[in-house]
mmCIF file of C-alpha atoms and ligand atoms in Angstrom:
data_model
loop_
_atom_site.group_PDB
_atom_site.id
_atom_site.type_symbol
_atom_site.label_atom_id
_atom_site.label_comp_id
_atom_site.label_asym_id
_atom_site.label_seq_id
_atom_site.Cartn_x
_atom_site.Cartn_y
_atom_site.Cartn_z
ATOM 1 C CA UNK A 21 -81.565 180.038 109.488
ATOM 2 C CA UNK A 22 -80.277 184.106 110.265
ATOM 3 C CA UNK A 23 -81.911 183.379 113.438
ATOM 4 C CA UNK A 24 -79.652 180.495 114.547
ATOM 5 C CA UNK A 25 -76.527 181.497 114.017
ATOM 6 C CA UNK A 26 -77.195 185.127 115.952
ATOM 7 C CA UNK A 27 -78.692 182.760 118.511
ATOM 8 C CA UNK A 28 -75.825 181.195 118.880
ATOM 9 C CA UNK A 29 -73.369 184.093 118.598
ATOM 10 C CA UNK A 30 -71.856 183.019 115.623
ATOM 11 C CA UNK A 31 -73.110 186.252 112.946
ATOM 12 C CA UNK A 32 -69.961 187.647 110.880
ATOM 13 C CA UNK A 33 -71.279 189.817 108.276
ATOM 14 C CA UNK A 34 -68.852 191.524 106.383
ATOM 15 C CA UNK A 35 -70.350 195.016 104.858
ATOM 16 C CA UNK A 36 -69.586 195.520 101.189
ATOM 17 C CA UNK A 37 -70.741 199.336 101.324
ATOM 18 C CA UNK A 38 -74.226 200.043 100.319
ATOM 19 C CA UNK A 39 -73.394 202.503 97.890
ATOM 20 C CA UNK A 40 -70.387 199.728 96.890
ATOM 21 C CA UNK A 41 -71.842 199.116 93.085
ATOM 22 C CA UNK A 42 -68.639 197.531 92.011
ATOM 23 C CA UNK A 43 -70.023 194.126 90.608
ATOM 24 C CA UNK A 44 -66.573 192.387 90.671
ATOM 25 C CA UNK A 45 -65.114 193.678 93.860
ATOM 26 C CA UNK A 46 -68.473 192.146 95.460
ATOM 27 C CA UNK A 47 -67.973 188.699 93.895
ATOM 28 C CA UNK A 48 -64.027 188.423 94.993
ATOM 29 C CA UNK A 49 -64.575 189.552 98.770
ATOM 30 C CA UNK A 50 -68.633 187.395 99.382
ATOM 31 C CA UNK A 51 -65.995 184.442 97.696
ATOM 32 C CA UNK A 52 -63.205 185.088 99.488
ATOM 33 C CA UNK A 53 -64.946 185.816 102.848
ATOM 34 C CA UNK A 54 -67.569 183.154 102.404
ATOM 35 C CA UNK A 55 -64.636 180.600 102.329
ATOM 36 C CA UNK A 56 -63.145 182.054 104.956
ATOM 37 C CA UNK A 57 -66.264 181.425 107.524
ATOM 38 C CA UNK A 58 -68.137 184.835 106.781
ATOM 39 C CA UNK A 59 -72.312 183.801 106.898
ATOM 40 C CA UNK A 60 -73.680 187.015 106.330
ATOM 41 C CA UNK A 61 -73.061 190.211 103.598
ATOM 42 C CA UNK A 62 -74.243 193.496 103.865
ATOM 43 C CA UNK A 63 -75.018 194.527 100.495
ATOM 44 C CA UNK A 64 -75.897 197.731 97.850
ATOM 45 C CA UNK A 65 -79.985 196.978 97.251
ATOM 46 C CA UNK A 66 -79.179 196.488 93.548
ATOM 47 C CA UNK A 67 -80.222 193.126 92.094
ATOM 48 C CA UNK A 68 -76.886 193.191 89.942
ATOM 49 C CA UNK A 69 -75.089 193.166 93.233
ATOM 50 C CA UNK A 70 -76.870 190.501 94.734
ATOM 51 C CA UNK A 71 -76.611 188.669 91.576
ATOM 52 C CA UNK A 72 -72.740 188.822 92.142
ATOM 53 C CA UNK A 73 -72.809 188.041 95.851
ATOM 54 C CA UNK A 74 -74.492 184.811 94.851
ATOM 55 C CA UNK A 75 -71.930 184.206 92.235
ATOM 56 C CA UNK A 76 -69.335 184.500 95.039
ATOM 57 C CA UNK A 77 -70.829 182.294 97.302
ATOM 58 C CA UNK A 78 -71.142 179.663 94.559
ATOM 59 C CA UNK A 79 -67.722 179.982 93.654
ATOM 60 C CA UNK A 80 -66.425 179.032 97.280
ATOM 61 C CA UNK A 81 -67.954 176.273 97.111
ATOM 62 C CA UNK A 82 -69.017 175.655 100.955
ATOM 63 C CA UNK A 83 -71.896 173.347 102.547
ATOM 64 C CA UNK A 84 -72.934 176.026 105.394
ATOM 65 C CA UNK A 85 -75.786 178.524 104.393
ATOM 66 C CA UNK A 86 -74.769 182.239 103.298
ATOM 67 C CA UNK A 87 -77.338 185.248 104.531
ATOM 68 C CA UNK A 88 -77.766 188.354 102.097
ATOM 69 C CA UNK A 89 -78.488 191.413 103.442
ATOM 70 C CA UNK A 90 -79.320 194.846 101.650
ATOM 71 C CA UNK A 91 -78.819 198.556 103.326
ATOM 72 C CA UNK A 92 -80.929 200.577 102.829
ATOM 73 C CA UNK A 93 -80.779 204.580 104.304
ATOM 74 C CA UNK A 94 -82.465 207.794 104.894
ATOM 75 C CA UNK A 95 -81.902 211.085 103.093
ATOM 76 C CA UNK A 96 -78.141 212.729 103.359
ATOM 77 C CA UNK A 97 -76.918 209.487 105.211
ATOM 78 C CA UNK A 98 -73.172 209.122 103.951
ATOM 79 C CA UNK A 99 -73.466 205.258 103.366
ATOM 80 C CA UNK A 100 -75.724 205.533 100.407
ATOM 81 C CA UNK A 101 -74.425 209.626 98.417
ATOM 82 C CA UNK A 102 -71.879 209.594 96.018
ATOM 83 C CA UNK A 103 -69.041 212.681 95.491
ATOM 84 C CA UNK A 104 -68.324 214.733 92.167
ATOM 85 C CA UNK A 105 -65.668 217.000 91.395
ATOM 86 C CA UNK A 106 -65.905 220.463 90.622
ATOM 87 C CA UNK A 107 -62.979 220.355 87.725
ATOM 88 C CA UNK A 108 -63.204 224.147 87.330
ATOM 89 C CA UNK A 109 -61.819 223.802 91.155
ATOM 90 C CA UNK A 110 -59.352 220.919 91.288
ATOM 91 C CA UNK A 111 -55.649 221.348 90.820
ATOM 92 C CA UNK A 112 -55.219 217.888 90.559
ATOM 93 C CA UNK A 113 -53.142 217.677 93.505
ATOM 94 C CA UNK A 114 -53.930 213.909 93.852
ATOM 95 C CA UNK A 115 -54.312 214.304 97.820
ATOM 96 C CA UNK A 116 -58.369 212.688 97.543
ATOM 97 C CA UNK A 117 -56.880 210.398 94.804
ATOM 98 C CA UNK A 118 -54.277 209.090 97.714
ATOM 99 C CA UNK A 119 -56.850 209.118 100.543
ATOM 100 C CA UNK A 120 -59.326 207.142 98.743
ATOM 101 C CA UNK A 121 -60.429 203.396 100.194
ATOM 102 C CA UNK A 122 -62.045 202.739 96.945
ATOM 103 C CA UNK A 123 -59.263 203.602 94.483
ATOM 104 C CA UNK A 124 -62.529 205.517 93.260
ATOM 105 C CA UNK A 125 -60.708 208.818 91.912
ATOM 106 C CA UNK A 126 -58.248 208.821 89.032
ATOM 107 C CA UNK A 127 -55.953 211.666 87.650
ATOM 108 C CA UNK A 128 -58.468 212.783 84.639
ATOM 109 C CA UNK A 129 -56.575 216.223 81.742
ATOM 110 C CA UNK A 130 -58.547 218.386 83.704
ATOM 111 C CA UNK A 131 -59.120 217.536 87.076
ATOM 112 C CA UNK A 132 -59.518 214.122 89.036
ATOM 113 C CA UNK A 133 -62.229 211.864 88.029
ATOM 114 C CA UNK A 134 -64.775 209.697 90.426
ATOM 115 C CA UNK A 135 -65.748 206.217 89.518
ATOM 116 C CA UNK A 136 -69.589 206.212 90.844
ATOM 117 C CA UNK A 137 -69.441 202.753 90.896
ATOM 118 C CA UNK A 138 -66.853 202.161 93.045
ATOM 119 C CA UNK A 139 -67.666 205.324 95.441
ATOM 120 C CA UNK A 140 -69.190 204.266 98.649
ATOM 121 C CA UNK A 141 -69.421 208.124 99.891
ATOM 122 C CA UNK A 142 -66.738 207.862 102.960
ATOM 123 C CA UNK A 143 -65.924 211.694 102.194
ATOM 124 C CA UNK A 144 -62.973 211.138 102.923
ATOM 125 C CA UNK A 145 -62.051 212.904 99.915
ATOM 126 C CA UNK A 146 -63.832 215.806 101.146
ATOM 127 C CA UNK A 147 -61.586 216.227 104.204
ATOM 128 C CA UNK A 148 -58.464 216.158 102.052
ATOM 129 C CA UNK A 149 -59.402 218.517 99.808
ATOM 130 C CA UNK A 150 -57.875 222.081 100.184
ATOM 131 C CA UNK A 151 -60.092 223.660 97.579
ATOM 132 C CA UNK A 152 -63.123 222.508 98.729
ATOM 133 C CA UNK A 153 -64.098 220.911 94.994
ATOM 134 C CA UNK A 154 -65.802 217.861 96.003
ATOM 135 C CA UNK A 155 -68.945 218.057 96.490
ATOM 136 C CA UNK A 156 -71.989 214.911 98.257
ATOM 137 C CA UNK A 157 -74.247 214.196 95.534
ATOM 138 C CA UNK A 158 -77.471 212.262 96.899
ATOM 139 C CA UNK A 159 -78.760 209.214 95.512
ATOM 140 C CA UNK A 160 -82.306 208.000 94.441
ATOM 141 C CA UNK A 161 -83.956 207.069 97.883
ATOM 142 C CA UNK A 162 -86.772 205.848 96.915
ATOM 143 C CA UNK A 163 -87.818 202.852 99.014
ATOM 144 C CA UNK A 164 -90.659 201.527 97.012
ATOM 145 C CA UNK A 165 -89.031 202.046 94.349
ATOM 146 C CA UNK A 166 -85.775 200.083 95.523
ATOM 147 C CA UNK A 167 -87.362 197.089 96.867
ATOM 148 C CA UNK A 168 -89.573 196.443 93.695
ATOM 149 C CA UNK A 169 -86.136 196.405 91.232
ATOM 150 C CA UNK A 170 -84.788 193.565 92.881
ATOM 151 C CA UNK A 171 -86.422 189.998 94.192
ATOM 152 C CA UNK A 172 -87.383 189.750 97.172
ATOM 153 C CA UNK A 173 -86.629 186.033 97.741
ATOM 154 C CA UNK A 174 -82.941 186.526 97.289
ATOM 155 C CA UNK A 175 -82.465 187.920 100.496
ATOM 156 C CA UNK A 176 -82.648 187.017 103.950
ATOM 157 C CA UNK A 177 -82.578 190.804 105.404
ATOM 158 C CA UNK A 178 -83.096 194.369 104.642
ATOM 159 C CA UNK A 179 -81.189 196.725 107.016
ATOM 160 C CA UNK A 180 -82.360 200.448 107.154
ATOM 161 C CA UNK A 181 -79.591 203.260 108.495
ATOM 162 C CA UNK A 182 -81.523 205.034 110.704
ATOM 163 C CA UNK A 183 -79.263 207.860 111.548
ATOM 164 C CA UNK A 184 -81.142 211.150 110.150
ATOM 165 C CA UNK A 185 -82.502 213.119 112.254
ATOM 166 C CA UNK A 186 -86.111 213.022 110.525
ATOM 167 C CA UNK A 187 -88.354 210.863 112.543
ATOM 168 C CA UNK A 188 -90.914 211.388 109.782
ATOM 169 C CA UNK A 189 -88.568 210.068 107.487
ATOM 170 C CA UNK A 190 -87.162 206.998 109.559
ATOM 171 C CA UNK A 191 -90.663 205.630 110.437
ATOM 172 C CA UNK A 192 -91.853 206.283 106.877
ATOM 173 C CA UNK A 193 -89.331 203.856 105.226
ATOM 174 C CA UNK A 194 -89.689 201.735 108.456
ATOM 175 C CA UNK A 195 -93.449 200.939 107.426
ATOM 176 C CA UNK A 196 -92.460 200.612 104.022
ATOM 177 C CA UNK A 197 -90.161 197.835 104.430
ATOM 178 C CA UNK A 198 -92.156 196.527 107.203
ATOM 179 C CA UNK A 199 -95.386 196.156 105.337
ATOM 180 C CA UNK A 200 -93.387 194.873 102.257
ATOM 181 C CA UNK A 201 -90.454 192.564 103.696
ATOM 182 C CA UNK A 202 -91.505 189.813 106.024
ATOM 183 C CA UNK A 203 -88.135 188.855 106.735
ATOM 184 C CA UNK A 204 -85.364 189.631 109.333
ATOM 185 C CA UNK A 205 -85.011 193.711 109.543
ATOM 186 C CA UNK A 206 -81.975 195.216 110.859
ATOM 187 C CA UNK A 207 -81.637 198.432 112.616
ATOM 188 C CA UNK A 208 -78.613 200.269 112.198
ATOM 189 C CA UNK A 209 -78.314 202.683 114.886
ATOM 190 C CA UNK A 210 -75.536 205.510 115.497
ATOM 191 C CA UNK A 211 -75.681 207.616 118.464
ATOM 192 C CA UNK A 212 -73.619 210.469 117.484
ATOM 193 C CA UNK A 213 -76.384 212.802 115.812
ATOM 194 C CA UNK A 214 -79.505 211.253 117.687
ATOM 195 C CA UNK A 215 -77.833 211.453 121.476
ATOM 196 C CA UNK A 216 -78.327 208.577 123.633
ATOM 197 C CA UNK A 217 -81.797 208.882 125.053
ATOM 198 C CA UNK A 218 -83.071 209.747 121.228
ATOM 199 C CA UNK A 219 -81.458 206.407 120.472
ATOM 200 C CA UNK A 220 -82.949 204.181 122.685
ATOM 201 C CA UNK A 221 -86.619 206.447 122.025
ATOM 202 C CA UNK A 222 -86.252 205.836 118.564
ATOM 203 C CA UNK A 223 -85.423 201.988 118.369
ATOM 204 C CA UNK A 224 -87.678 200.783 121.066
ATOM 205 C CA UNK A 225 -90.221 202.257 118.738
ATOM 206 C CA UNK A 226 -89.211 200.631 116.050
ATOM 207 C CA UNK A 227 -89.401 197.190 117.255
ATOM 208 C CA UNK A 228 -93.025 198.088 118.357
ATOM 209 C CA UNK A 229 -93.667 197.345 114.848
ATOM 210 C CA UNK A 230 -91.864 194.533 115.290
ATOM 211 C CA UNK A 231 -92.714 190.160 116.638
ATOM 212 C CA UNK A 232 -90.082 189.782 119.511
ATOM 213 C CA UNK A 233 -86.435 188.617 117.896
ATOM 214 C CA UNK A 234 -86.998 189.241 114.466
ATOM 215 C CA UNK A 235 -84.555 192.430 114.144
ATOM 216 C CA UNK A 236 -80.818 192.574 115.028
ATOM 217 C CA UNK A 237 -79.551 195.808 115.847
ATOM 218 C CA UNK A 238 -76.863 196.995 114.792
ATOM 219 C CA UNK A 239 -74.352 199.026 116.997
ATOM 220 C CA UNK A 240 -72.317 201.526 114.863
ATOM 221 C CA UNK A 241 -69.504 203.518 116.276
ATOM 222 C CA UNK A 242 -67.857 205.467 113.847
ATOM 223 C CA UNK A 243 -68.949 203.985 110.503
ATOM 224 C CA UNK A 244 -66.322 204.333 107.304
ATOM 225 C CA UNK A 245 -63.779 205.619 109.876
ATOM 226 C CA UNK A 246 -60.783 203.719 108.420
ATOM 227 C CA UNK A 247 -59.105 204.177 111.661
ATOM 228 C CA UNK A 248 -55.960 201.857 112.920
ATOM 229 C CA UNK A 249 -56.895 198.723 114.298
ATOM 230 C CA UNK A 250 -56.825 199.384 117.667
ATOM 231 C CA UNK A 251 -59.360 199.797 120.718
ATOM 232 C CA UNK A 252 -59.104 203.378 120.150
ATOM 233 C CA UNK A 253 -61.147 202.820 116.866
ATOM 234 C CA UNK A 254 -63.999 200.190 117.779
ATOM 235 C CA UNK A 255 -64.537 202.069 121.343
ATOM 236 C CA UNK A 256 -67.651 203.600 120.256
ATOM 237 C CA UNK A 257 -69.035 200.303 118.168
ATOM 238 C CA UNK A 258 -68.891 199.018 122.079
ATOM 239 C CA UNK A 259 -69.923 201.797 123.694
ATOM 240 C CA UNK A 260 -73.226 201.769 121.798
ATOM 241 C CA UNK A 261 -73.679 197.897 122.180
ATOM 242 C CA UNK A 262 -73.563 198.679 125.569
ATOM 243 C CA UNK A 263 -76.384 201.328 125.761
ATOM 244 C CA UNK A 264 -78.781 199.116 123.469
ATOM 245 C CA UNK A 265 -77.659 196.004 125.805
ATOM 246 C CA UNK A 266 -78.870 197.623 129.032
ATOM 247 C CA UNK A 267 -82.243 198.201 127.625
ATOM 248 C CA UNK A 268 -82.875 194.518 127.022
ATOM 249 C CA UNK A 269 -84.553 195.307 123.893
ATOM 250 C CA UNK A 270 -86.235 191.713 122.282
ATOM 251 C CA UNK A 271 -83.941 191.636 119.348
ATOM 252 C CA UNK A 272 -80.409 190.339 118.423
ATOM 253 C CA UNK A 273 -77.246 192.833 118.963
ATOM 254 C CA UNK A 274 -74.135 192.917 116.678
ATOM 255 C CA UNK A 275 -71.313 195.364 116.216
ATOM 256 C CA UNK A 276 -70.647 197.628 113.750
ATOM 257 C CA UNK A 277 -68.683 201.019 112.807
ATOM 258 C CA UNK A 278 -65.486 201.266 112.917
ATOM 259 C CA UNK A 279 -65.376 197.377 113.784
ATOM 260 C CA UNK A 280 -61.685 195.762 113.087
ATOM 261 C CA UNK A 281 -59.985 192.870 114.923
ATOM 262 C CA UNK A 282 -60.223 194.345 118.337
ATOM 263 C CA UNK A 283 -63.883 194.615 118.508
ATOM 264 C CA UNK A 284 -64.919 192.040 119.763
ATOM 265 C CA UNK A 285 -61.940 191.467 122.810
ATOM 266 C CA UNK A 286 -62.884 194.931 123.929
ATOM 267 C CA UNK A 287 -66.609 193.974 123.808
ATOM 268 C CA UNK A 288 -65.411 191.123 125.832
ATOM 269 C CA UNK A 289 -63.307 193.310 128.220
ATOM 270 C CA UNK A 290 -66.144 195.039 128.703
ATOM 271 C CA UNK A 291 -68.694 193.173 129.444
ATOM 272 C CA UNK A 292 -70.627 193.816 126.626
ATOM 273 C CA UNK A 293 -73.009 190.505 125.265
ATOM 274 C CA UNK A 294 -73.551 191.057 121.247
ATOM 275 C CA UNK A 295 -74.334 188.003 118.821
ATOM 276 C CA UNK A 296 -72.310 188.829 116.237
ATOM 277 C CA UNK A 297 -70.139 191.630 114.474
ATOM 278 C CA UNK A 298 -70.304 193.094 111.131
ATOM 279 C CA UNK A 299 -67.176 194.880 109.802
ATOM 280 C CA UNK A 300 -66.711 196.622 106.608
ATOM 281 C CA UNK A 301 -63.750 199.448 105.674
ATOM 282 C CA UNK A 302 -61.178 196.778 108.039
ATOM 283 C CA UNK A 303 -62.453 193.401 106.397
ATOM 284 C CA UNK A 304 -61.566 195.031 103.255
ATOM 285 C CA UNK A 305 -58.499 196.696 103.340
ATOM 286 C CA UNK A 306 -56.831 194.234 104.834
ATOM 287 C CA UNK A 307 -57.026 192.241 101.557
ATOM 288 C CA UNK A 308 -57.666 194.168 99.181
ATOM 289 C CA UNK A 309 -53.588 193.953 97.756
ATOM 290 C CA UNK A 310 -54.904 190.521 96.671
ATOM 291 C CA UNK A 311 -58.482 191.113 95.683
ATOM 292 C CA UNK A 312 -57.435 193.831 93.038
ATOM 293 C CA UNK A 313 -55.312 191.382 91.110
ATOM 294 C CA UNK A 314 -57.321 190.660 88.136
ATOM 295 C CA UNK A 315 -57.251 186.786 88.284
ATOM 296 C CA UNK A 316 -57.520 186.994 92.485
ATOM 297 C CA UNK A 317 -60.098 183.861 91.707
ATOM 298 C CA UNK A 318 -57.696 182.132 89.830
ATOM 299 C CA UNK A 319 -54.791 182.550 91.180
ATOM 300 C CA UNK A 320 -54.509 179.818 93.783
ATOM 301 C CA UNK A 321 -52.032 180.864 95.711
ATOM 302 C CA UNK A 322 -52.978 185.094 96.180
ATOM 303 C CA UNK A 323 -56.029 183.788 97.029
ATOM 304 C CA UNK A 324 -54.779 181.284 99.577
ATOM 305 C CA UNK A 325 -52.144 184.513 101.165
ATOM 306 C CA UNK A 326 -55.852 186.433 101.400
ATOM 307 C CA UNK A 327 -57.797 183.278 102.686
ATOM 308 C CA UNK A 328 -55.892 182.876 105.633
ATOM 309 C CA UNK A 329 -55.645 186.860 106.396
ATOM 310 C CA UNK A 330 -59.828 186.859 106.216
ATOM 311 C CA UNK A 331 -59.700 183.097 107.994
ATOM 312 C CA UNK A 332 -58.131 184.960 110.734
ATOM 313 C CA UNK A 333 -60.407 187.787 111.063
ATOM 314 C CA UNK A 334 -63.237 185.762 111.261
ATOM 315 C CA UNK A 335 -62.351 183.512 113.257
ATOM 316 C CA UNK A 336 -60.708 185.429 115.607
ATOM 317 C CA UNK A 337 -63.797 188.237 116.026
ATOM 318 C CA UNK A 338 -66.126 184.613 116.454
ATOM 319 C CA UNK A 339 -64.008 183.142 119.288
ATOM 320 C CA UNK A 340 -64.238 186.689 121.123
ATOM 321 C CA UNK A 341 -67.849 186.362 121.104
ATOM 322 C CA UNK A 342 -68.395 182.819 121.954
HETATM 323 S S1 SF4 B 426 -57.758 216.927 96.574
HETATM 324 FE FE1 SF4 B 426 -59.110 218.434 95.588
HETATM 325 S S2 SF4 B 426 -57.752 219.699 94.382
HETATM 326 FE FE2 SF4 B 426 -56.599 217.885 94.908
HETATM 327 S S3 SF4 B 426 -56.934 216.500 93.166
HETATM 328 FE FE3 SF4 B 426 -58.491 216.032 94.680
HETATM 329 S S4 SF4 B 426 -60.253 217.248 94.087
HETATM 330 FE FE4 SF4 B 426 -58.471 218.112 93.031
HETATM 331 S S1 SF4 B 427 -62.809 208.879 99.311
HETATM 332 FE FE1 SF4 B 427 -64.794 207.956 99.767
HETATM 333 S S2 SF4 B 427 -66.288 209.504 99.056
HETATM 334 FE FE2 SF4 B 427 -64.316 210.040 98.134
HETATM 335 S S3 SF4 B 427 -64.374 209.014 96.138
HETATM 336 FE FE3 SF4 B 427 -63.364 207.626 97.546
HETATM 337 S S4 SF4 B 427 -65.010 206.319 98.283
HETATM 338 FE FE4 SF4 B 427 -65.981 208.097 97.355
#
C-alpha cells in the first residue's frame, strides 16, 4: 500500500508536470523510472495520461506495486496554465525557444509557436522574453468536473496545490475532493506567497478534514525552478520540511520543489525527518537526451545509459532518507 512505503521512508515519486499532457513523454519516463525503483508518479488529472502511465508501468515489467497520483490546483497556480504567443509581438528571436524544459516552442513564419501539450507553464519563457509577447493562459479548473472525466479506481492519490492565496478557493476544492476521493490526499504546500504562520494555519486545517495519516504533505521549495543541482537549489524544499516537521502534524512529509540529487543529504544534514521525496524538472532533464529518441523503448542500450542515470537518482535520494 501508499501507506507502507511512506511508512517506511521509501516514497520516490517522480512529478510528470500536471499540466504535462504529452501522452508519450509520460509512458517513456513512468517506464523508465518505474524500472529504475520510482513507486509513485505525480500525474496531469487526464484519464489519457493515466492511461499512459499504466502503459509504462506495464512495459517495465516489475513485481513491486506502482502508486498514481493526479495534481490538481487552484486558480492562477503556474503548475496547471499554459502560455501563448502574441505573434504580432515576437521577433522570433528564439531566446523562449532556447530556455524551454519542454522543447514546447518551435520557430513558426510568423512568430514562435507553443505546443499546449507539451507546456507545463514554468514561464520560463516569460522571463526570457524581451518583448513581453507571452502571455499565462488559465486552464479549465473545474474540480467536479475533472474528477468525473477520469476513473476513480485508477489512482491511489489526488494531490491539490494549495498555494493561492484564496482560502475560499483552497477549502472549496478541498471538500470537493474530500467528499468525492476516499483515498490518500496530498497537500502541496509552498510558503513563499502564504508566509510561514499562514502555512502551518492553513494545513493544520486541512487535515481537520482529515483521519490521522491519510495525507502526505508535500514540502515545495521553489517548484519548476530548473536550478543547478546543488544545495543552493533544494534549500527551501528543506527549509519548509522543516517548518511542517516541527508542528508534528498526523500526516506523512515528503520533499518537493526544486528537489534534485542533493535533497535529501541536506535534509539529512539538517536534521530534517521526511518519508519520501518527489522530484520533477531534475528527474527529467537529466534523461531526457535519451527519452526523446523516438525508439527510447526499444532501443536497449539508450535505455540501459538512462536506466542507470534514473537508478542512481533514486536510489541515491532513498538511501539519504533511510
Ligand atoms: S523570446 Fe519573445 S520575441 Fe523571442 S522568439 Fe520568444 S516570444 Fe518571440
Ligand atoms: S518555457 Fe515553460 S511555460 Fe514556456 S512554453 Fe516552455 S514549458 Fe511552457
Amino acid at each position: 500500500m501508499l501507506l507502507d512505503i511512506l511508512k517506511e521512508k521509501k516514497c520516490f515519486k517522480l512529478i510528470l508536470g500536471a499540466g504535462n499532457e504529452d501522452v508519450d513523454e509520460v509512458e517513456k519516463l513512468v517506464t523508465l523510472y518505474s524500472k529504475a525503483g520510482c513507486n509513485f508518479f505525480d500525474l496531469c488529472p487526464k484519464q489519457e495520461i493515466i492511461d499512459a502511465a499504466k502503459r509504462g508501468i506495464k512495459n517495465s515489467f516489475v513485481k513491486e506495486k506502482k502508486y498514481l497520483c493526479i495534481s490538481l490546483g487552484t486558480k492562477n497556480d503556474p503548475h496547471f496554465t499554459k502560455v501563448k504567443i502574441n505573434n504580432k509581438l515576437c521577433k522570433n528571436c528564439g531566446k523562449c525557444l532556447e530556455i524551454c524544459p519542454q522543447r514546447a516552442i518551435s520557430k513558426g513564419k510568423t512568430g514562435c509557436v507553443i505546443n499546449k501539450t507539451k507546456c507545463i507553464g514554468c514561464q520560463r519563457c516569460i522571463k526570457v522574453c524581451g518583448e513581453n509577447c507571452i502571455k499565462i493562459l488559465n486552464n479549465k479548473n473545474d474540480t467536479r468536473e475533472i474528477l468525473s472525466s477520469i476513473k476513480l479506481s485508477d489512482i491511489d492519490c489526488i494531490e491539490l496545490h494549495s498555494i493561492g492565496a484564496s482560502e475560499k478557493e483552497v477549502f472549496e476544492k478541498w471538500d470537493v475532493i474530500n467528499t468525492t476521493y476516499k483515498g490518500i490526499l496530498s497537500i502541496c504546500a509552498d510558503r513563499t506567497k502564504l508566509g510561514d504562520e499562514f502555512l502551518k494555519e492553513r494545513i493544520k486545517k486541512m487535515l481537520s478534514k482529515r483521519p490521522d495519516f491519510s495525507t502526505v504533505i508535500q514540502a515545495d521549495g521553489a517548484p519548476m525552478s530548473g536550478g543547478k543541482d546543488d544545495f543552493k537549489t533544494t534549500l527551501q524544499a528543506v527549509a519548509t520540511a522543516e517548518i511542517i516537521q516541527n508542528e508534528n502534524f498526523p500526516a506523512y512529509l515528503i520533499l518537493s520543489g526544486g528537489t534534485n540529487s542533493k535533497s535529501t543529504e541536506l535534509a539529512k544534514l539538517c536534521n530534517v525527518s521526511v518519508n519520501g521525496i518527489a522530484i520533477g524538472s531534475y528527474a527529467r532533464k537529466i534523461v531526457k537526451e535519451y527519452i526523446e529518441k523516438e525508439d527510447f523503448l526499444k532501443d536497449e542500450k539508450t535505455f540501459s545509459k538512462a536506466l542507470s542515470i534514473a537508478k542512481n537518482l533514486v536510489e541515491t535520494s532513498i538511501k539519504n532518507i533511510l
